[in-house]
Short mmCIF file of C-alpha atoms in Angstrom, two decimals:
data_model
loop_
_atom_site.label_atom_id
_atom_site.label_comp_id
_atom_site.label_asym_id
_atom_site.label_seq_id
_atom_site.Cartn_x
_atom_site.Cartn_y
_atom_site.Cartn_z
CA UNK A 1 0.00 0.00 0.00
CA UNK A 2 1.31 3.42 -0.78
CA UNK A 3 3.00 5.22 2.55
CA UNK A 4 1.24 7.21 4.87
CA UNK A 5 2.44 11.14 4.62
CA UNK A 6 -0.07 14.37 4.87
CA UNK A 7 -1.93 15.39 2.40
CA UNK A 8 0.04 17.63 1.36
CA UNK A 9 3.21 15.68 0.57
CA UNK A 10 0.88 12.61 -0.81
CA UNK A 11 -0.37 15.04 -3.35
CA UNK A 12 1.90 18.14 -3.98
CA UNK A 13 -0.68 20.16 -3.28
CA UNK A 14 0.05 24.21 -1.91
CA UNK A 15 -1.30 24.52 1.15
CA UNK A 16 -4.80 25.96 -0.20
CA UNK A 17 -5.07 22.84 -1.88
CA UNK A 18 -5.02 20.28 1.47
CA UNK A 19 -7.75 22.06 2.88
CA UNK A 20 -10.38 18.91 3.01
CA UNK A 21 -7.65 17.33 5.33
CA UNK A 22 -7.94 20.26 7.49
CA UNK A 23 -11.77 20.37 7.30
CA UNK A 24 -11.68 16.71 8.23
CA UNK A 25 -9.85 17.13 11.24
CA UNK A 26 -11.52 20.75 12.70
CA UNK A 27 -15.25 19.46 11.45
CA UNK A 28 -14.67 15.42 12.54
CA UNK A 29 -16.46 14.48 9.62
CA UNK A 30 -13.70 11.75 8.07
CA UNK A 31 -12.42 11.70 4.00
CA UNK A 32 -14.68 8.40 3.77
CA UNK A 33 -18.02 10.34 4.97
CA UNK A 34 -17.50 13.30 2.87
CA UNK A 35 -14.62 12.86 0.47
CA UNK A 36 -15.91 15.29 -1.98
CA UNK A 37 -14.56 13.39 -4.99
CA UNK A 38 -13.29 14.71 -8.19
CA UNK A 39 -14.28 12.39 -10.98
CA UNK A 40 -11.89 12.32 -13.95
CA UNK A 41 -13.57 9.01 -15.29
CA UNK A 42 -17.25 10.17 -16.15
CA UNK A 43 -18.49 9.73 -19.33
CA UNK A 44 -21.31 12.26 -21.60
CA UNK A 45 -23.61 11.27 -24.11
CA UNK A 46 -25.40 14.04 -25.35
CA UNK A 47 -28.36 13.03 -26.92
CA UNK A 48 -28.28 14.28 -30.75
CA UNK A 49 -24.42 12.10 -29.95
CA UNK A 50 -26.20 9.06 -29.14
CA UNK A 51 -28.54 9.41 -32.21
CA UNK A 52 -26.06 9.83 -34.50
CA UNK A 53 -24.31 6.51 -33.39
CA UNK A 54 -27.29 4.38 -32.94
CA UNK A 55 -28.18 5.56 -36.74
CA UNK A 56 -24.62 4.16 -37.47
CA UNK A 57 -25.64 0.76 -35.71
CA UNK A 58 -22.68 1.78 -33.37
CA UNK A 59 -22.15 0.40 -29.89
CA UNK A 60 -19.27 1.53 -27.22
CA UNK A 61 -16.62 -1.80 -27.31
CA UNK A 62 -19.83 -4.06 -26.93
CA UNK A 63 -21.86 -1.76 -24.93
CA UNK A 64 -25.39 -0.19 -25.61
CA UNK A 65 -25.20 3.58 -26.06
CA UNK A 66 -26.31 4.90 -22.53
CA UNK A 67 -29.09 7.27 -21.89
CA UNK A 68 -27.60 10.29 -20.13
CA UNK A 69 -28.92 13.44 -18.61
CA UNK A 70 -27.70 16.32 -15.80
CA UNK A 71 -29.81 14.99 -13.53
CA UNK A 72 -28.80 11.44 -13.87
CA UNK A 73 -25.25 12.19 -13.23
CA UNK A 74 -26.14 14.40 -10.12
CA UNK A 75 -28.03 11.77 -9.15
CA UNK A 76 -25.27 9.24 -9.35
CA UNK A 77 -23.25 12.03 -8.08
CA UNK A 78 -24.58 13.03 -4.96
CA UNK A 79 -25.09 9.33 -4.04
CA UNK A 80 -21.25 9.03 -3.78
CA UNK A 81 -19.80 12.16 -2.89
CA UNK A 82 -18.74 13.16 -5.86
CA UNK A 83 -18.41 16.95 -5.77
CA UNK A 84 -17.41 17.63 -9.75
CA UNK A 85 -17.28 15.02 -12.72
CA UNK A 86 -14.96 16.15 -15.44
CA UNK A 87 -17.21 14.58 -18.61
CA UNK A 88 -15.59 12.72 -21.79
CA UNK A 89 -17.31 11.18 -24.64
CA UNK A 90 -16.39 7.34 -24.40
CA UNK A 91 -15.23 5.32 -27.83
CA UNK A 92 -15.92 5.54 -30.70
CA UNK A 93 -15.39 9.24 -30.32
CA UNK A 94 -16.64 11.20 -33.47
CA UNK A 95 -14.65 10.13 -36.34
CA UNK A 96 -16.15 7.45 -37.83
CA UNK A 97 -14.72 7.21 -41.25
CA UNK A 98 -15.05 11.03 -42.33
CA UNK A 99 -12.92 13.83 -41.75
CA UNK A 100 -14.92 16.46 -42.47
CA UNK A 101 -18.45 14.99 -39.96
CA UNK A 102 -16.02 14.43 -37.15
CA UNK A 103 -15.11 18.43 -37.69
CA UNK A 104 -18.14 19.21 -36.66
CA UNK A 105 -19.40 16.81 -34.69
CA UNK A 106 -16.22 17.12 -32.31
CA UNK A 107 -17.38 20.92 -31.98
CA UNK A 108 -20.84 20.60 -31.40
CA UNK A 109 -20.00 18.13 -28.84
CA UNK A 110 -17.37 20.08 -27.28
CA UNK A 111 -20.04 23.64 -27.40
CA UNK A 112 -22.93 20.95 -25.62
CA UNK A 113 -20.30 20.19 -23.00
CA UNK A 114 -18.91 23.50 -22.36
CA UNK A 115 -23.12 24.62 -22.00
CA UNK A 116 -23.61 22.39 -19.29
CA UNK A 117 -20.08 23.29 -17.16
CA UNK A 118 -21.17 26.86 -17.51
CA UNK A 119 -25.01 26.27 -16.48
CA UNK A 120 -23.54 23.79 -13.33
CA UNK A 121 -20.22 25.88 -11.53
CA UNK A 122 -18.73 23.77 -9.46
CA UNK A 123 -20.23 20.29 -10.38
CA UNK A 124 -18.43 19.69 -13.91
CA UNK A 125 -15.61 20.07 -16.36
CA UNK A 126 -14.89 18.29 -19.75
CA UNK A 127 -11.98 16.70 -21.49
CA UNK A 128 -12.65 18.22 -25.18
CA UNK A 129 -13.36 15.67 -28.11
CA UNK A 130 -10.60 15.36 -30.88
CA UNK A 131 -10.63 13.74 -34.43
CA UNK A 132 -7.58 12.09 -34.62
CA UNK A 133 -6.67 10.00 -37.30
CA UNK A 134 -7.55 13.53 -38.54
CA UNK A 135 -4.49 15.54 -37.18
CA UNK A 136 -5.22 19.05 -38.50
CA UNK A 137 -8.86 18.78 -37.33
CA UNK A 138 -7.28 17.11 -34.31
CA UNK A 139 -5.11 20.57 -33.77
CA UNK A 140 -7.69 23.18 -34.75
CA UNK A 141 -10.45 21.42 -32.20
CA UNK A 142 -7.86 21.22 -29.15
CA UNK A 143 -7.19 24.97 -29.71
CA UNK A 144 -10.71 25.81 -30.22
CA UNK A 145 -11.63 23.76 -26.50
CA UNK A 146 -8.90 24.38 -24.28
CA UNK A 147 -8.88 28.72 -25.18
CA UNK A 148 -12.31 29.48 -25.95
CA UNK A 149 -14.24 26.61 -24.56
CA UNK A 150 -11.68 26.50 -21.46
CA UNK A 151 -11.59 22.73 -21.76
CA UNK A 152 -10.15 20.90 -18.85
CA UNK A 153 -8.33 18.99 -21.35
CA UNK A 154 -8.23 16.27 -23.88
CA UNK A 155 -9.75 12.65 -24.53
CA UNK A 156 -7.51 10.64 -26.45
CA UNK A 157 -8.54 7.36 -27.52
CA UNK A 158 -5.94 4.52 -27.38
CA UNK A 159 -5.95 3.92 -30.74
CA UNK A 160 -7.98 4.38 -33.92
CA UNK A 161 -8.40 1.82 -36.51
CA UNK A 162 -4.87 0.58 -35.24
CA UNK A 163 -2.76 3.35 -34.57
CA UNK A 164 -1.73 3.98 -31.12
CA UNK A 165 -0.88 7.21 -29.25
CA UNK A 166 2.59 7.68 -29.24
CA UNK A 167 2.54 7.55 -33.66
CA UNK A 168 5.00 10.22 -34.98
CA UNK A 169 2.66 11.04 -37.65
CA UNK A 170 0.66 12.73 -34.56
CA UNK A 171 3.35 14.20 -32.84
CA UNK A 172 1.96 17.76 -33.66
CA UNK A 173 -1.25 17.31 -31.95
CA UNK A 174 1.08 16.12 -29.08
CA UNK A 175 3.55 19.25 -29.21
CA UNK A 176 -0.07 21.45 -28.94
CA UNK A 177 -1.39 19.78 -26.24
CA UNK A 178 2.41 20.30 -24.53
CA UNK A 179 2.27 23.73 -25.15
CA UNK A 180 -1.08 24.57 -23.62
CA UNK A 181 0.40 22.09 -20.61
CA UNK A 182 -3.09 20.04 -20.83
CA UNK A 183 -4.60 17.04 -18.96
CA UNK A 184 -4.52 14.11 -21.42
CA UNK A 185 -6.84 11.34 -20.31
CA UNK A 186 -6.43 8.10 -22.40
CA UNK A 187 -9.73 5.98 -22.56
CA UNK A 188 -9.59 2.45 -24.69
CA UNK A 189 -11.40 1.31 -27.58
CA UNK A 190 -11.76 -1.38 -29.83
CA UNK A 191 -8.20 -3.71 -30.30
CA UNK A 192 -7.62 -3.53 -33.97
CA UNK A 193 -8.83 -7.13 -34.37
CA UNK A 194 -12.24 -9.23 -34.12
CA UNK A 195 -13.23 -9.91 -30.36
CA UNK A 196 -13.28 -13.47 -29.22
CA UNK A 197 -16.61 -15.03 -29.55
CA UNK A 198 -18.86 -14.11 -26.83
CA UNK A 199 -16.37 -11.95 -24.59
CA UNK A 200 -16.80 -8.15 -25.41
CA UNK A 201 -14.37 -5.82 -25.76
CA UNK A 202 -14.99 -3.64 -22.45
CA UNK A 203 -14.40 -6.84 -20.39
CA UNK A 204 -10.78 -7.23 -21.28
CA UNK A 205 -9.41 -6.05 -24.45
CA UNK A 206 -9.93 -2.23 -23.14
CA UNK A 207 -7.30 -2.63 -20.23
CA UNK A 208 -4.84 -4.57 -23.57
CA UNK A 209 -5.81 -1.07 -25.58
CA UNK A 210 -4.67 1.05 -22.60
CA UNK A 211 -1.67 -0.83 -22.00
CA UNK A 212 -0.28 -0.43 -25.20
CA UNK A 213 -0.71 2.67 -25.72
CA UNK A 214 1.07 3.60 -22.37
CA UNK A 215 3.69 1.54 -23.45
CA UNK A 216 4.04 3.11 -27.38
CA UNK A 217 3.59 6.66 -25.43
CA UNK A 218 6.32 5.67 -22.97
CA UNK A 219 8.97 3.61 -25.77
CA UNK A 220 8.64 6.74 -27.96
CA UNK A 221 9.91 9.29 -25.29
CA UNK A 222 6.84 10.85 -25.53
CA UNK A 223 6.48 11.16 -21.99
CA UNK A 224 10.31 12.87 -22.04
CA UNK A 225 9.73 14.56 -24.75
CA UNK A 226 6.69 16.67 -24.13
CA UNK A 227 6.78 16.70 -20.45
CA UNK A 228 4.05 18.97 -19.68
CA UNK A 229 0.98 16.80 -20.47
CA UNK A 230 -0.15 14.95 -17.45
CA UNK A 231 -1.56 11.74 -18.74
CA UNK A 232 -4.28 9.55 -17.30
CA UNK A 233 -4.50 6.00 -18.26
CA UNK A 234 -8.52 4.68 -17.54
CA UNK A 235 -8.79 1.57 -15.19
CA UNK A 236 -5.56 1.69 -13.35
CA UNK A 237 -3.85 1.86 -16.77
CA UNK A 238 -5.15 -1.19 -17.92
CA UNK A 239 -2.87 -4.10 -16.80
CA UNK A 240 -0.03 -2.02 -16.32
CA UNK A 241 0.97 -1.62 -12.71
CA UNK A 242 0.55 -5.78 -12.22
CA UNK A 243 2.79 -6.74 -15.36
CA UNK A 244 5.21 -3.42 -15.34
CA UNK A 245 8.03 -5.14 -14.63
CA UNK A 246 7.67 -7.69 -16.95
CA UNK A 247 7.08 -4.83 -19.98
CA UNK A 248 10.12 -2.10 -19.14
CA UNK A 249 12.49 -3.03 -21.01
CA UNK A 250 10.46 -2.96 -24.03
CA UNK A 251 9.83 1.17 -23.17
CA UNK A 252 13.39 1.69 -22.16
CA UNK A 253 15.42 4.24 -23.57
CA UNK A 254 18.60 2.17 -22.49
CA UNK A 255 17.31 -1.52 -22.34
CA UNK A 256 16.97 -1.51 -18.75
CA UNK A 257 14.20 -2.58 -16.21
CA UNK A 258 14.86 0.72 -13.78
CA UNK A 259 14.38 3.19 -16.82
CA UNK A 260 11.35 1.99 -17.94
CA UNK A 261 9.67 1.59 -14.82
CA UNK A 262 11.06 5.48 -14.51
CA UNK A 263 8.86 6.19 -17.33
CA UNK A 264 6.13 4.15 -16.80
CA UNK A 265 5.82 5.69 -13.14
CA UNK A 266 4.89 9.26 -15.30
CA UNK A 267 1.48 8.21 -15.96
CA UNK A 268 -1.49 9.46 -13.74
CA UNK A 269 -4.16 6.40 -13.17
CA UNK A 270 -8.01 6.69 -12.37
CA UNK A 271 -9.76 4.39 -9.81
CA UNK A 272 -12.47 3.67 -12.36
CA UNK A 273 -13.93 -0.39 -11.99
CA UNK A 274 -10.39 -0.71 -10.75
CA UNK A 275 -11.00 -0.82 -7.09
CA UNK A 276 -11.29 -3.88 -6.19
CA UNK A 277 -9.01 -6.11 -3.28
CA UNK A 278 -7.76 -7.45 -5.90
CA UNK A 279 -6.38 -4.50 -8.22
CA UNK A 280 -5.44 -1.87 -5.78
CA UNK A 281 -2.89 -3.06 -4.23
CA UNK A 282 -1.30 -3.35 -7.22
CA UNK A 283 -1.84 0.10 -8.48
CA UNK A 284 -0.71 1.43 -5.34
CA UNK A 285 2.49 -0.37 -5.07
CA UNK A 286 2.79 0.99 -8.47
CA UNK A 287 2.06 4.43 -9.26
CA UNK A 288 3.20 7.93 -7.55
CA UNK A 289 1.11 8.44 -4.65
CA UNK A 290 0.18 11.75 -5.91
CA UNK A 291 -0.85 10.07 -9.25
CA UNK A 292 -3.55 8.71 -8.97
CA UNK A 293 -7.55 10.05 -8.97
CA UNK A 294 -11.23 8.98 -8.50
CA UNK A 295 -13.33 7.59 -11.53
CA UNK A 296 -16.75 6.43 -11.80
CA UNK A 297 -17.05 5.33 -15.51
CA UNK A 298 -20.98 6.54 -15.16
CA UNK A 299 -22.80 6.04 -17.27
CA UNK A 300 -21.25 3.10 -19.49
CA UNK A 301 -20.81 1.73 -15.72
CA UNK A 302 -24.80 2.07 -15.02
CA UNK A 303 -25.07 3.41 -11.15
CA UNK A 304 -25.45 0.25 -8.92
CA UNK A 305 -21.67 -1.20 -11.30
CA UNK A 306 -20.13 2.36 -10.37
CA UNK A 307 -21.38 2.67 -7.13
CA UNK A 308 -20.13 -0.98 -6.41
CA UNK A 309 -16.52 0.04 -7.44
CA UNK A 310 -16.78 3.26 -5.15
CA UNK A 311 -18.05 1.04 -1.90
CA UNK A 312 -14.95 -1.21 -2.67
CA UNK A 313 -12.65 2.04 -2.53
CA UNK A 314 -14.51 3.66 0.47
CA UNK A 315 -14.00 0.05 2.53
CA UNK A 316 -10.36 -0.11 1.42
CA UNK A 317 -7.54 0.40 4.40
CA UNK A 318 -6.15 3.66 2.83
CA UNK A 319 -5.67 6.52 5.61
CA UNK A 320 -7.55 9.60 5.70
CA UNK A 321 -4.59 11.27 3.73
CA UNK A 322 -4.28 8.83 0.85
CA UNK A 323 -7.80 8.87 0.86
CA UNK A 324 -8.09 12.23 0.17
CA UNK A 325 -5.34 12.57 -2.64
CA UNK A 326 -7.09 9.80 -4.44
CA UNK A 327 -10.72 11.48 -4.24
CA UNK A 328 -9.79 14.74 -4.29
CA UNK A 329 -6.26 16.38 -3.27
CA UNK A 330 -4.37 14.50 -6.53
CA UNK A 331 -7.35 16.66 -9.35
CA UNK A 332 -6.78 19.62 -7.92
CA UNK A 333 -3.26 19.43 -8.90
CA UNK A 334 -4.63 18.77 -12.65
CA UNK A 335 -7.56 21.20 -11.91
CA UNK A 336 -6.53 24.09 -10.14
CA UNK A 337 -9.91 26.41 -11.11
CA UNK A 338 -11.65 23.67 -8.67
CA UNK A 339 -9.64 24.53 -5.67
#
């Protein structure tokens, strides 16, 4: 389990930043009974979104489309203390085939999402859509959403239609998103290959997606070379932290174990149906303390799944300080307008 320490040097945080830990203590109400999370693993599905997949005969990785509304994510919200969910749109993302559609659909999606942050202070934020394997579009929209939209960063799927994050042909999306210093979080999709018979893709090739892509991200120095994107891998980075020694020598710059798990340690990780007994104490032998954050994966993860996966975290022997970074310290460090 990761060391105990304050909040403060668990997280990085400035002192204005570690003030739940000092609520906690001068209220006596404890992290676990009012943790005021900070959800960077909740999904959006605006509704003219959903229509235009479901016209397509489109599902997410083997999912239905979800309904989704404001008051269905407050509702699944304020039933587990989650203060502010920063939205993404889940895979496919918008470009399905055509340049030119995902242009706009990437914007109108980005405009519905920036609407409801601005009609809800305080309760949500949004990682803006992109249309990579369109890079210019890819460029113009992260502009667009992170200056005039103030976007609280990027969605980046794994890969699409078999190229992986990390692909020099996309390195200048990568050198804009260095330059405006964003939050890159990295949600899986589809392995470019058929799905075994009978096992959808959420149930295992997603954490495979997310695991190479960290590792085509990390062997291609991206992490080095544009070192102020802060980079969250869904679902505890996929099967990263349990096999990372195994796979860091293949992202090594010199061939050896201790330099790839240098890199690999970069990566931020979300929480999201990754909470059980069984994975956490794997992602936090793993990853920086201060690396890690909350995620609900609402509403692909329908609320009784998500709420599951928080009751596992909540009953989890973490102390009140690590508990805190996770939920809520670690985003603010990504976040800082939420302080």
């Amino acid at each position: 389990m990761a060391t105990t320490a304050t909040v403060a040097a668990v997280s990085g945080l400035s002192p204005a930043g570690a003030r739940a830990s000092e609520s906690t203590r001068t209220t006596g109400v404890s992290a676990r009974e009012n943790p005021r999370r900070i959800d960077t693993h909740q999904h959006v599905v605006p509704p003219f979104y959903a229509k235009w997949l479901e016209s397509r005969g489109i599902t997410a990785g083997g999912l239905p489309i979800p309904d989704w509304s404001v008051e269905g994510a407050l509702d699944l919200m304020d039933s587990n203390g989650i203060e502010t969910g920063i939205l993404s749109v889940s895979t496919p993302g918008v470009h399905i085939g055509n340049d030119a559609e995902a242009r706009v659909k990437a914007k109108e999606v980005n405009e519905f999402c920036a609407e409801v942050v601005d009609k809800h202070p305080g309760r949500f934020g949004f990682f803006a859509t992109l249309t990579l394997p369109d890079v210019a579009g890819a460029v113009e929209q992260a502009e667009y959403a992170l200056t005039a939209l103030k976007a609280d960063g990027v969605v980046l799927l794994a890969n699409v239609r078999g190229t992986y994050l990390g692909a020099p042909e996309w390195d200048p999306l990568m050198e804009t998103l260095n330059r405006h210093r964003a939050t890159v979080f990295v949600h899986p999709s589809e392995l470019p290959t058929p799905p075994v018979d009978g096992i959808p893709p959420y149930a295992a090739d997603f954490l495979l997606d997310t695991t190479r892509a960290a590792l085509n991200l990390a062997k291609r120095g991206c992490l080095e070379r544009y070192p102020e994107l802060k980079i969250i891998l869904s679902h505890a980075g996929g099967f990263l932290p349990y096999a990372a020694e195994r796979m860091a020598r293949v992202c090594s710059d010199d061939g050896s174990t201790e330099r790839g798990i240098e890199r690999l340690r970069k990566f931020y990780f979300d929480t999201a149906l990754s909470s059980s007994p069984y994975a956490l104490p794997a992602l936090l032998a793993f990853a920086k303390p201060e690396n890690i954050t909350f995620g609900s994966d609402w509403p692909y993860a329908n609320k009784e799944r998500s709420s599951h996966f928080t009751g596992l975290l909540d009953t989890f022997d973490l102390s009140d300080s690590e508990r805190v970074a996770i939920c809520r310290a670690n985003a603010l460090r990504m976040f800082p307008r939420l302080v």
